[in-house]
Short mmCIF file of N, CA and C in Angstrom, two decimals:
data_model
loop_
_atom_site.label_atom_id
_atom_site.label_comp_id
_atom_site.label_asym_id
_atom_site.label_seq_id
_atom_site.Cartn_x
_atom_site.Cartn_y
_atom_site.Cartn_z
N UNK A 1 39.53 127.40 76.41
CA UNK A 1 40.01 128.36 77.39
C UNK A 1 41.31 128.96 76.86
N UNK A 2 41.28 130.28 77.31
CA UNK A 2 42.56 130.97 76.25
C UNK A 2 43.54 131.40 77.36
N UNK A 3 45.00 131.41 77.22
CA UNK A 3 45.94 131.41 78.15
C UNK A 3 45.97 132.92 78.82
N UNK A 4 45.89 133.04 79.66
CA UNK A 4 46.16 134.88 79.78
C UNK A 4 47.56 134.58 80.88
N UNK A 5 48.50 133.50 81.01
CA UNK A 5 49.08 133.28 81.96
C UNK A 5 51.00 134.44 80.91
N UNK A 6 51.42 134.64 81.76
CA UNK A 6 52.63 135.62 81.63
C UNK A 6 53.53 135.00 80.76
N UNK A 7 53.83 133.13 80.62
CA UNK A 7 54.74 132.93 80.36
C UNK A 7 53.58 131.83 79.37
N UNK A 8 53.96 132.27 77.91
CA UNK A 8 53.56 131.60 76.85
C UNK A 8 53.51 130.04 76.63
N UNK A 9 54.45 129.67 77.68
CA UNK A 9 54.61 128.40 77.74
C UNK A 9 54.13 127.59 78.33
N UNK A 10 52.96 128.04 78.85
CA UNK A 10 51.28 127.64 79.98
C UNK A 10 50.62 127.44 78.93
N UNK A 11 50.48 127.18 77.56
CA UNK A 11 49.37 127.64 76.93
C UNK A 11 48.90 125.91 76.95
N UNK A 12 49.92 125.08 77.18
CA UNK A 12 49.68 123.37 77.66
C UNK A 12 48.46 123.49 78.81
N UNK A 13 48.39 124.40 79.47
CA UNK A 13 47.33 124.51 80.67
C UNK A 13 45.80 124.66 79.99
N UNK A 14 45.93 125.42 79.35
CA UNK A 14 44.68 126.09 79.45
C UNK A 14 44.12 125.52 77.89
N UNK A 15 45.12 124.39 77.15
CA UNK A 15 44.26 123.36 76.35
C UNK A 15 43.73 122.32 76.90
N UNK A 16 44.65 122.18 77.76
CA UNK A 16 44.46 120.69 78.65
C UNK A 16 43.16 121.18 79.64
N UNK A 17 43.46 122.28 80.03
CA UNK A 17 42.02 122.59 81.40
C UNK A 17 40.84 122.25 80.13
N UNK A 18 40.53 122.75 78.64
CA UNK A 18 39.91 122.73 77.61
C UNK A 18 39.45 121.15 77.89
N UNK A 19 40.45 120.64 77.79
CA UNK A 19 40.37 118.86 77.21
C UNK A 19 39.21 118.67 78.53
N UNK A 20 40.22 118.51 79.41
CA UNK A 20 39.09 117.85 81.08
C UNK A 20 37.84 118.21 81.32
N UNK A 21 37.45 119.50 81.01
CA UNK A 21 36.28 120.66 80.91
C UNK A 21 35.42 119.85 79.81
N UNK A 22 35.99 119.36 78.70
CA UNK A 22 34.92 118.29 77.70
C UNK A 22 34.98 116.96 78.31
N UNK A 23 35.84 116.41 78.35
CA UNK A 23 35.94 114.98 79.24
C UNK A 23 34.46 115.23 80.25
N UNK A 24 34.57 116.27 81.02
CA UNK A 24 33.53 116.16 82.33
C UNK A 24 32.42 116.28 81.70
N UNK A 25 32.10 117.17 80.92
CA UNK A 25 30.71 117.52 80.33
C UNK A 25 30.57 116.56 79.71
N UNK A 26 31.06 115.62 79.05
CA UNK A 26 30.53 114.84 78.00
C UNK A 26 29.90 113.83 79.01
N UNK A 27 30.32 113.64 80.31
CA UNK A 27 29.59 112.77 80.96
C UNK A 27 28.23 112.53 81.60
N UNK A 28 27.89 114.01 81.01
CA UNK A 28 26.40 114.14 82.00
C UNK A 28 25.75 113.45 80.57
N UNK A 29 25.43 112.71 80.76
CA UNK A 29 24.18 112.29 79.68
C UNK A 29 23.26 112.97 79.12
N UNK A 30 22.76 114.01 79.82
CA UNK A 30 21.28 114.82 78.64
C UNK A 30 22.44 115.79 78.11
N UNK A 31 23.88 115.91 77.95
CA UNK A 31 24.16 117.23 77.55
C UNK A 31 25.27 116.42 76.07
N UNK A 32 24.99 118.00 74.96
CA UNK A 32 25.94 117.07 73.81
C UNK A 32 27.08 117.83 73.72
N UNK A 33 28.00 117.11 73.94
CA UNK A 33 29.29 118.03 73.77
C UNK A 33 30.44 117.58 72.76
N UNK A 34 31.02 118.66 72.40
CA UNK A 34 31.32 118.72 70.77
C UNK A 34 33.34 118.39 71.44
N UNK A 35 33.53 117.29 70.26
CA UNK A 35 34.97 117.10 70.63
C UNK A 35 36.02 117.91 70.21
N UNK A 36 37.25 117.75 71.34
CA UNK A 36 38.16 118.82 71.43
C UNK A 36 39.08 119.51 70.02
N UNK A 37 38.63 117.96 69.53
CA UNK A 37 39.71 117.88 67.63
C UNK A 37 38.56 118.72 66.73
N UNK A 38 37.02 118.90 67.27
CA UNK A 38 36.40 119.87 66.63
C UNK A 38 36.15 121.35 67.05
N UNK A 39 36.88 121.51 68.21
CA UNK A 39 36.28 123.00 68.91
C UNK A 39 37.91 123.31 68.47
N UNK A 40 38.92 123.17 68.60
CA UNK A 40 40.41 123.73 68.90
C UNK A 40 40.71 124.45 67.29
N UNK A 41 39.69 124.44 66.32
CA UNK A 41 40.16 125.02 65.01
C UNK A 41 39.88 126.20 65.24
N UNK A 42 38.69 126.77 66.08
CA UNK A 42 38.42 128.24 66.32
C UNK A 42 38.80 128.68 67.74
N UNK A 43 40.27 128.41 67.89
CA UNK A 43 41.25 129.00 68.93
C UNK A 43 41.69 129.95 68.30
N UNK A 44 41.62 131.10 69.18
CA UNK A 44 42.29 132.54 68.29
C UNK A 44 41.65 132.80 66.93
N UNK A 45 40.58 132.36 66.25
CA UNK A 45 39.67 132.60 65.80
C UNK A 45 38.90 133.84 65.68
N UNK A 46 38.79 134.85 64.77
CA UNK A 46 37.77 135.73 64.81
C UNK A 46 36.54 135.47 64.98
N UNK A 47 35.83 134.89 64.32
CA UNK A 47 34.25 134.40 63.71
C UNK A 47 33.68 134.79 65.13
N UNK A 48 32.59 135.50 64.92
CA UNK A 48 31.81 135.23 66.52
C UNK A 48 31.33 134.08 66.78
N UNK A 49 31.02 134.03 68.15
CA UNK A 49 30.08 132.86 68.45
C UNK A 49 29.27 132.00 68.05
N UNK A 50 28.18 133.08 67.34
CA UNK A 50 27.42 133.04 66.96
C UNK A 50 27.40 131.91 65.58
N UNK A 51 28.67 132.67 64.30
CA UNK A 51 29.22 131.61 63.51
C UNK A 51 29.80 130.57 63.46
N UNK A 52 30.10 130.41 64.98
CA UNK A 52 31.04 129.46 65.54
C UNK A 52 29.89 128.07 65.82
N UNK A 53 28.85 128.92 66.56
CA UNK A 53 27.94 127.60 67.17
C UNK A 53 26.80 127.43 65.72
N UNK A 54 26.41 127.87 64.71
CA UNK A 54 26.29 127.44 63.50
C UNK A 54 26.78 126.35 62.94
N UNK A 55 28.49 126.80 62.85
CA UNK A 55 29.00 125.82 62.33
C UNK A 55 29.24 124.17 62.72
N UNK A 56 28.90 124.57 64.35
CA UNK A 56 29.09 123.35 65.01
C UNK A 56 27.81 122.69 65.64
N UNK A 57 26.73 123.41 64.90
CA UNK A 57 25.42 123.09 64.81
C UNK A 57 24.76 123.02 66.82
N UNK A 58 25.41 123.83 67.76
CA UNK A 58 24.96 123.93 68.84
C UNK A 58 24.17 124.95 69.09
N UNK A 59 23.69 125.21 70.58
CA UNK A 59 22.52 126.20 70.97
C UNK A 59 24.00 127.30 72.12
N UNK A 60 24.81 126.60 72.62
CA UNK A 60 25.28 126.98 73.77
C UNK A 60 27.09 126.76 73.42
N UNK A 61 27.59 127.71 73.97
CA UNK A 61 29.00 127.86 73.67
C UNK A 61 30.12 128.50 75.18
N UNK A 62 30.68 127.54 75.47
CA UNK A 62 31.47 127.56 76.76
C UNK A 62 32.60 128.02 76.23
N UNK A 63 33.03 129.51 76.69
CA UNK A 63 34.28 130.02 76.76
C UNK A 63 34.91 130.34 77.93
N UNK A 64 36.45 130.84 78.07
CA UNK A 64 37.01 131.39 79.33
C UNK A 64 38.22 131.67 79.29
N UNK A 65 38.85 131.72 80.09
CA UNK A 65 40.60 132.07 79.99
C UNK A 65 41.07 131.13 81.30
N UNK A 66 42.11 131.16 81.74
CA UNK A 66 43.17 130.89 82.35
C UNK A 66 44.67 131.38 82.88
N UNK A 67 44.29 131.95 84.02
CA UNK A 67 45.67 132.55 84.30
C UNK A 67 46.47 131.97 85.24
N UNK A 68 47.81 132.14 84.97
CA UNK A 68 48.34 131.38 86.21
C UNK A 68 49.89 132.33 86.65
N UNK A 69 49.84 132.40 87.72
CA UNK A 69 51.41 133.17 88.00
C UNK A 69 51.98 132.53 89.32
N UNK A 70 52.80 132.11 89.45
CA UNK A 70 53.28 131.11 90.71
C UNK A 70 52.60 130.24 90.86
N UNK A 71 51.88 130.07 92.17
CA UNK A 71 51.12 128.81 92.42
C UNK A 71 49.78 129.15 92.37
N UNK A 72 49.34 130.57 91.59
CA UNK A 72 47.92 131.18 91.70
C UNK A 72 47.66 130.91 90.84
N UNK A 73 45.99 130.40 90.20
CA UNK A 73 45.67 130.37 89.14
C UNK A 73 43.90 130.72 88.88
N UNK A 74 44.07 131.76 87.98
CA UNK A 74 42.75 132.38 87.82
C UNK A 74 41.71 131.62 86.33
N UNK A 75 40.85 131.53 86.61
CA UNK A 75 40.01 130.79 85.99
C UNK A 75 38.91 130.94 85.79
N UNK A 76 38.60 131.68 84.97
CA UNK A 76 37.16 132.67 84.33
C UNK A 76 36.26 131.65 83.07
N UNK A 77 35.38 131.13 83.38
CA UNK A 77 33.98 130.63 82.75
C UNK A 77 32.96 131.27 82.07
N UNK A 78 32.53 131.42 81.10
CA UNK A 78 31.28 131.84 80.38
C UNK A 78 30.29 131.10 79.49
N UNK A 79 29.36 130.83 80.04
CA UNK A 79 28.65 129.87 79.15
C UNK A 79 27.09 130.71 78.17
N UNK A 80 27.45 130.94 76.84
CA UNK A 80 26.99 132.14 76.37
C UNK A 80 25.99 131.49 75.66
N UNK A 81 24.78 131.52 75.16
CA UNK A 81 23.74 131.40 74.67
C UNK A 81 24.08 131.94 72.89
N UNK A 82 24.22 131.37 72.33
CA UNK A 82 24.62 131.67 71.05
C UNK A 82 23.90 132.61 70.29
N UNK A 83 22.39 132.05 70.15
CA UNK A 83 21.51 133.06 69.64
C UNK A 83 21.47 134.50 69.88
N UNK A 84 21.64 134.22 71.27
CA UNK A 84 21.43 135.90 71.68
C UNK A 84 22.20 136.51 72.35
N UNK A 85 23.47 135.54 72.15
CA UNK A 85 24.89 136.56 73.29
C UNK A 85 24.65 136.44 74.70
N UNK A 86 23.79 135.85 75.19
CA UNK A 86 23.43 136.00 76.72
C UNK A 86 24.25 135.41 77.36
N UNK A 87 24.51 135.72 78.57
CA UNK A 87 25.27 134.84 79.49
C UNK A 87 24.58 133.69 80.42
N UNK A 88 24.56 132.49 79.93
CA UNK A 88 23.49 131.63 80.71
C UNK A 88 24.14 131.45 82.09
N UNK A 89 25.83 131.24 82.38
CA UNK A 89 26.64 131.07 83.30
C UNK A 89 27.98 131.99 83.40
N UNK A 90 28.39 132.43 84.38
CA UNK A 90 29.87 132.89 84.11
C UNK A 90 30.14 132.99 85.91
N UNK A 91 31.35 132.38 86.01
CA UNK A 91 32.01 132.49 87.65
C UNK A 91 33.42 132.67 86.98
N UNK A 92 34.60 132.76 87.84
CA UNK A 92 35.67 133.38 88.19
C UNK A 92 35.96 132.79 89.50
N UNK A 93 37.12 131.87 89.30
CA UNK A 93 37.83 131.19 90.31
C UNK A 93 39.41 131.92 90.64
N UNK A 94 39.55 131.99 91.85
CA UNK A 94 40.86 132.51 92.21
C UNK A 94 41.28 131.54 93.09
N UNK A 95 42.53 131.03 92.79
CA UNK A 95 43.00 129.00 93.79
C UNK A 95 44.17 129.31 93.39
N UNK A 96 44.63 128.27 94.80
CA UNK A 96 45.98 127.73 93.97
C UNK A 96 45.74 126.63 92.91
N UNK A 97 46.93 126.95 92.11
CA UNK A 97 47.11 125.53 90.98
C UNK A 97 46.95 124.10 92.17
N UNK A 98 46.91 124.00 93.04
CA UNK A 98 46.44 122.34 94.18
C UNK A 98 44.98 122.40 93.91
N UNK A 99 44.58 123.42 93.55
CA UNK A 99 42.46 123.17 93.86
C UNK A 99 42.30 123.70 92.01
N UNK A 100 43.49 123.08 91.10
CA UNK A 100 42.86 122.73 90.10
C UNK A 100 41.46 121.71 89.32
N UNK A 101 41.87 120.84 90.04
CA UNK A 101 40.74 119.43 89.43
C UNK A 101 39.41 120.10 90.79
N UNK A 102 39.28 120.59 91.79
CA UNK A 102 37.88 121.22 92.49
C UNK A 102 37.21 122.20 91.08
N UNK A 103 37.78 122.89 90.60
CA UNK A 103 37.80 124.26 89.47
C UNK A 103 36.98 123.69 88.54
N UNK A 104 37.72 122.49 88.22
CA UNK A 104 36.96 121.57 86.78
C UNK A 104 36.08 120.69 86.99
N UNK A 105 35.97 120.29 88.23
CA UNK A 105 34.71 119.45 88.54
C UNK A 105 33.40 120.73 88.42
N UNK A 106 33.71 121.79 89.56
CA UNK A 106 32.67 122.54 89.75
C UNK A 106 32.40 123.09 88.12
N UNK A 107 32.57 123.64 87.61
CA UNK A 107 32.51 123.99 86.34
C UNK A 107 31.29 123.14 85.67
N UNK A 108 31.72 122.03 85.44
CA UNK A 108 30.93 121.03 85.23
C UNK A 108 29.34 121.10 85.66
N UNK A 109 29.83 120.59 86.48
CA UNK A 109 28.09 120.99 87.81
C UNK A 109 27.70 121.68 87.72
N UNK A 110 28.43 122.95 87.56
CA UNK A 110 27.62 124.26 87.45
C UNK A 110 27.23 125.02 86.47
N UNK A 111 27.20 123.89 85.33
CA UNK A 111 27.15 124.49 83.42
C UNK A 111 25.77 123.37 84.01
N UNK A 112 25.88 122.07 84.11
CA UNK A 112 24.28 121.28 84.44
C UNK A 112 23.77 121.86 84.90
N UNK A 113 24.10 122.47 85.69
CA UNK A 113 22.83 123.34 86.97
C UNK A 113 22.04 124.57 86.18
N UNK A 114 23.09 124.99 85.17
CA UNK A 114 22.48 126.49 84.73
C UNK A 114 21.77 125.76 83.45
N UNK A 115 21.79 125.09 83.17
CA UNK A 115 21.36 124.04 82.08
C UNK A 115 19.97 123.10 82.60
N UNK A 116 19.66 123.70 83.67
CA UNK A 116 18.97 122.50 84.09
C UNK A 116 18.79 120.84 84.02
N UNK A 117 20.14 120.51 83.57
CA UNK A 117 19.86 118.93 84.03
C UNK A 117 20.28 118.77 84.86
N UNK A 118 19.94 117.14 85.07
CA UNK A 118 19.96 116.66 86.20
C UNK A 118 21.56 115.66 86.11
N UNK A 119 22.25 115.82 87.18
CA UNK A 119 23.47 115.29 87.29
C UNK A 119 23.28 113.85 88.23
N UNK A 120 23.21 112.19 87.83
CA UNK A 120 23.12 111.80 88.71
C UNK A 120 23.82 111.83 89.87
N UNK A 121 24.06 110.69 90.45
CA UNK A 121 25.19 110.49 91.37
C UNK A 121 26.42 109.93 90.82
N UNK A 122 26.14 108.97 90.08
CA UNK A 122 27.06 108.22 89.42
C UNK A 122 28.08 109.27 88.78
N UNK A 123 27.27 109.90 87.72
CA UNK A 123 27.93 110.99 87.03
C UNK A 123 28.76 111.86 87.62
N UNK A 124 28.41 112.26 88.79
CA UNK A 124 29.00 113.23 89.74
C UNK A 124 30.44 112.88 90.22
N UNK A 125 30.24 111.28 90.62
CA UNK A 125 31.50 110.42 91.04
C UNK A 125 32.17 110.41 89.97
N UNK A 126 31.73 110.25 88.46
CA UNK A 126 33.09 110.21 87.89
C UNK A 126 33.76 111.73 87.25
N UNK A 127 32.61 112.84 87.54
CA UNK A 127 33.50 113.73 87.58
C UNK A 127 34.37 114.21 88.42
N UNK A 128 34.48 113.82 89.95
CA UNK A 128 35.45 114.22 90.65
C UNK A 128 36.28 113.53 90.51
N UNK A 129 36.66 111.85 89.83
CA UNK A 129 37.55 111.19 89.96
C UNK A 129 39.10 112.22 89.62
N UNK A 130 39.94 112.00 89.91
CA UNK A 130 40.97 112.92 90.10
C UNK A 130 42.06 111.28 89.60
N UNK A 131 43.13 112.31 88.42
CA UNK A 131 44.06 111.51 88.22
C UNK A 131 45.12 110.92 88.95
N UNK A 132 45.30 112.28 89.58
CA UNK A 132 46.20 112.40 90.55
C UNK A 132 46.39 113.49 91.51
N UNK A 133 47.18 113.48 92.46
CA UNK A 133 46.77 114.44 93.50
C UNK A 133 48.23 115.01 93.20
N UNK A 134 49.03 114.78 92.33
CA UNK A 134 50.12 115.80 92.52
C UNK A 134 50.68 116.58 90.82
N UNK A 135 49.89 117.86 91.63
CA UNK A 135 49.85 119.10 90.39
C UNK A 135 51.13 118.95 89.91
N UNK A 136 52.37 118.80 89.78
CA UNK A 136 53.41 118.46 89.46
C UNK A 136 53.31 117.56 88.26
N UNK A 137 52.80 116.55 88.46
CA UNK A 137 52.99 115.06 87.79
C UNK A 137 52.05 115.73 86.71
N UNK A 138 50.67 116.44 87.03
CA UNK A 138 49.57 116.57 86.42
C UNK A 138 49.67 117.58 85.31
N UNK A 139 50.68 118.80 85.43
CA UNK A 139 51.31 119.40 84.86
C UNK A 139 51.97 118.95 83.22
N UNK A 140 52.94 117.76 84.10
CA UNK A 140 53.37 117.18 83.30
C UNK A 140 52.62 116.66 81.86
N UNK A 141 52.04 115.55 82.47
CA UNK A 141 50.79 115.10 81.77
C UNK A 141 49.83 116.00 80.94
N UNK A 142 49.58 117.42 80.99
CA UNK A 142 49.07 118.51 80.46
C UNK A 142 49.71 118.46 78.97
N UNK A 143 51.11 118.37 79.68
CA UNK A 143 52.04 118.70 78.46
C UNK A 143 52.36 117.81 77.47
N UNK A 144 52.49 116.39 78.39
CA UNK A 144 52.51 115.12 76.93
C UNK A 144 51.18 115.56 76.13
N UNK A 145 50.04 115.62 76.52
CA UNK A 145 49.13 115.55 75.88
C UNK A 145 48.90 116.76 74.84
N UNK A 146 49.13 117.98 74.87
CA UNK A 146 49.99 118.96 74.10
C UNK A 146 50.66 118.11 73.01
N UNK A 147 51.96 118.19 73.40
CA UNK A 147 52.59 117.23 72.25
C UNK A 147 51.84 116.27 71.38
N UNK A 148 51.06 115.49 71.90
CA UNK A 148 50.27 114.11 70.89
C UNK A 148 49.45 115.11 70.29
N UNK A 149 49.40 116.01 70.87
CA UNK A 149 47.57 116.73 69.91
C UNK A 149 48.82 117.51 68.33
N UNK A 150 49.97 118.00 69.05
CA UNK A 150 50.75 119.17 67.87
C UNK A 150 51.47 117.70 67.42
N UNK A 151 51.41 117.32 66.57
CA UNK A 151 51.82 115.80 65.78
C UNK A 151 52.67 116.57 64.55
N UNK A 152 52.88 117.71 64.25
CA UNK A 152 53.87 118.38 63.70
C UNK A 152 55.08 118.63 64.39
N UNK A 153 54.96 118.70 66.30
CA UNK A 153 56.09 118.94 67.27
C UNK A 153 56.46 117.60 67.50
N UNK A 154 55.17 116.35 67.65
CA UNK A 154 55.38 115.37 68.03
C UNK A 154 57.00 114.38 67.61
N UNK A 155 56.98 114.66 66.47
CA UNK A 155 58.08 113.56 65.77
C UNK A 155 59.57 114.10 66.55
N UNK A 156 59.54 115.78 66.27
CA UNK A 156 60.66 116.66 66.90
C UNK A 156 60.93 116.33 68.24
N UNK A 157 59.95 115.80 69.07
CA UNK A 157 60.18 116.11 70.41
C UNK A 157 59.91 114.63 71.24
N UNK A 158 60.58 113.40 70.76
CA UNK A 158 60.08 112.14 71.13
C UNK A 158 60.95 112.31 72.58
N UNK A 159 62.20 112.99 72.65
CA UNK A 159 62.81 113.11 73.94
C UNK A 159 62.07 113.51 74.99
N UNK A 160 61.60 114.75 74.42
CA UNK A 160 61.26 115.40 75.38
C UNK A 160 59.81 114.64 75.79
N UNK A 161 58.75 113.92 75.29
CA UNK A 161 57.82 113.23 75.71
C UNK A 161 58.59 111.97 76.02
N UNK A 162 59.26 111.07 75.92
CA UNK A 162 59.93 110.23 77.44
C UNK A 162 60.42 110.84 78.43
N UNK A 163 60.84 111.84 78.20
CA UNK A 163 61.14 112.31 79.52
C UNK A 163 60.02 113.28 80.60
N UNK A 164 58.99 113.75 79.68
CA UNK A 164 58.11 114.30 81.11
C UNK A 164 57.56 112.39 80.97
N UNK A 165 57.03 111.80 80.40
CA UNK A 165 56.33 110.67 81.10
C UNK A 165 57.37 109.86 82.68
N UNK A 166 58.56 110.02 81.90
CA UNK A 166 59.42 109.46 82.80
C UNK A 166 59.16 110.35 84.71
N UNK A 167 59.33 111.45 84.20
CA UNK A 167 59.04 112.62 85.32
C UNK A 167 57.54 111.92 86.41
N UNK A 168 56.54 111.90 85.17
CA UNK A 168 55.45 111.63 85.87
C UNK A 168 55.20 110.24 86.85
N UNK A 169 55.97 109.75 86.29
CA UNK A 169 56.21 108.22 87.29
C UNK A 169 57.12 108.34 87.82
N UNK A 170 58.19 109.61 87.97
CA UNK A 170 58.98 109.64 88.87
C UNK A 170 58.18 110.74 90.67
N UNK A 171 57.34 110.98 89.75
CA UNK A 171 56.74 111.72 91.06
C UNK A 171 55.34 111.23 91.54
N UNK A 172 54.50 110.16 90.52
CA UNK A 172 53.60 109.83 90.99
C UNK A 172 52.99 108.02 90.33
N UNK A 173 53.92 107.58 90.68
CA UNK A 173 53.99 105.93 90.65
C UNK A 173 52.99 105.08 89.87
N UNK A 174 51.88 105.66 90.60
CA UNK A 174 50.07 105.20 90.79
C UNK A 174 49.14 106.29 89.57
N UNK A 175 49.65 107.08 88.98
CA UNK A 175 48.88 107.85 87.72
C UNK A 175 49.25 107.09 86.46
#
């Protein structure tokens, strides 16, 4: 998911919405989904799709953006058929950043659905599991995880990752 948010410094959002968006899919069992340390090389990427899902030997390729301005956040899905450019899925969410983790569950469900599998129950439960209920803390957490992935910023910035973790247990105890 690519940032379209105003302030460059969201772009922690819309890797991390990336990350959870594979986390969920990888859980439906009939579906194969390709990990985040292998999809994030063709970020800002020319190559079409097309060369893209070649290379990564798939049929189906989930793109979108992410916008966010105050507490609004827009959230555009496309789930494109590689071969032929088609659009197998595409919705457009308009929420507040609070009905983030609803955004990424449904997403989920609704790439199985256009996919025709079958989602059990089980599966379903652990895609709504929710880390936490406070977008604040969750934010945070967006951003450590940012940092561990840029392991070139990582060494630079050991402060600044104790201190959002510190943040996150200062606002949410139980995450």
């Amino acid at each position: 998911f690519d940032n379209y948010s105003p302030k460059s410094e969201d772009e922690f959002l819309s890797d991390g919405f990336t990350e959870v968006i594979i986390a969920n899919l990888a859980k439906v069992k009939d579906l194969m989904v390709i990990s985040r340390t292998s999809i994030m090389r063709y970020k800002n990427s020319d190559m079409s799709l097309k060369e893209i899902a070649k290379e990564l030997n798939v049929a189906n390729i989930l793109e979108g953006s992410i916008q966010k301005k105050g507490n609004k956040i827009r959230v555009v899905g496309q789930l494109i058929e590689a071969e032929t450019d088609n659009h197998l899925w595409s919705e457009t969410y308009d929420m507040d950043i609070d009905d983030i983790f609803s955004i990424q569950t449904s997403i989920a469900k609704e790439i199985a659905a256009s996919l025709k599998l079958t989602i059990t129950e089980s599966e379903k439960s652990i895609i709504e599991d929710k880390l936490t209920d406070n977008i604040e803390a969750y934010e945070f957490y967006l951003k450590v995880r940012e940092l561990r992935y840029n392991v070139h910023q990582y060494s630079r910035s050991n402060e600044l990752h104790l201190s959002l973790l510190g943040k996150i247990i200062n606002l949410d105890p139980n995450f």
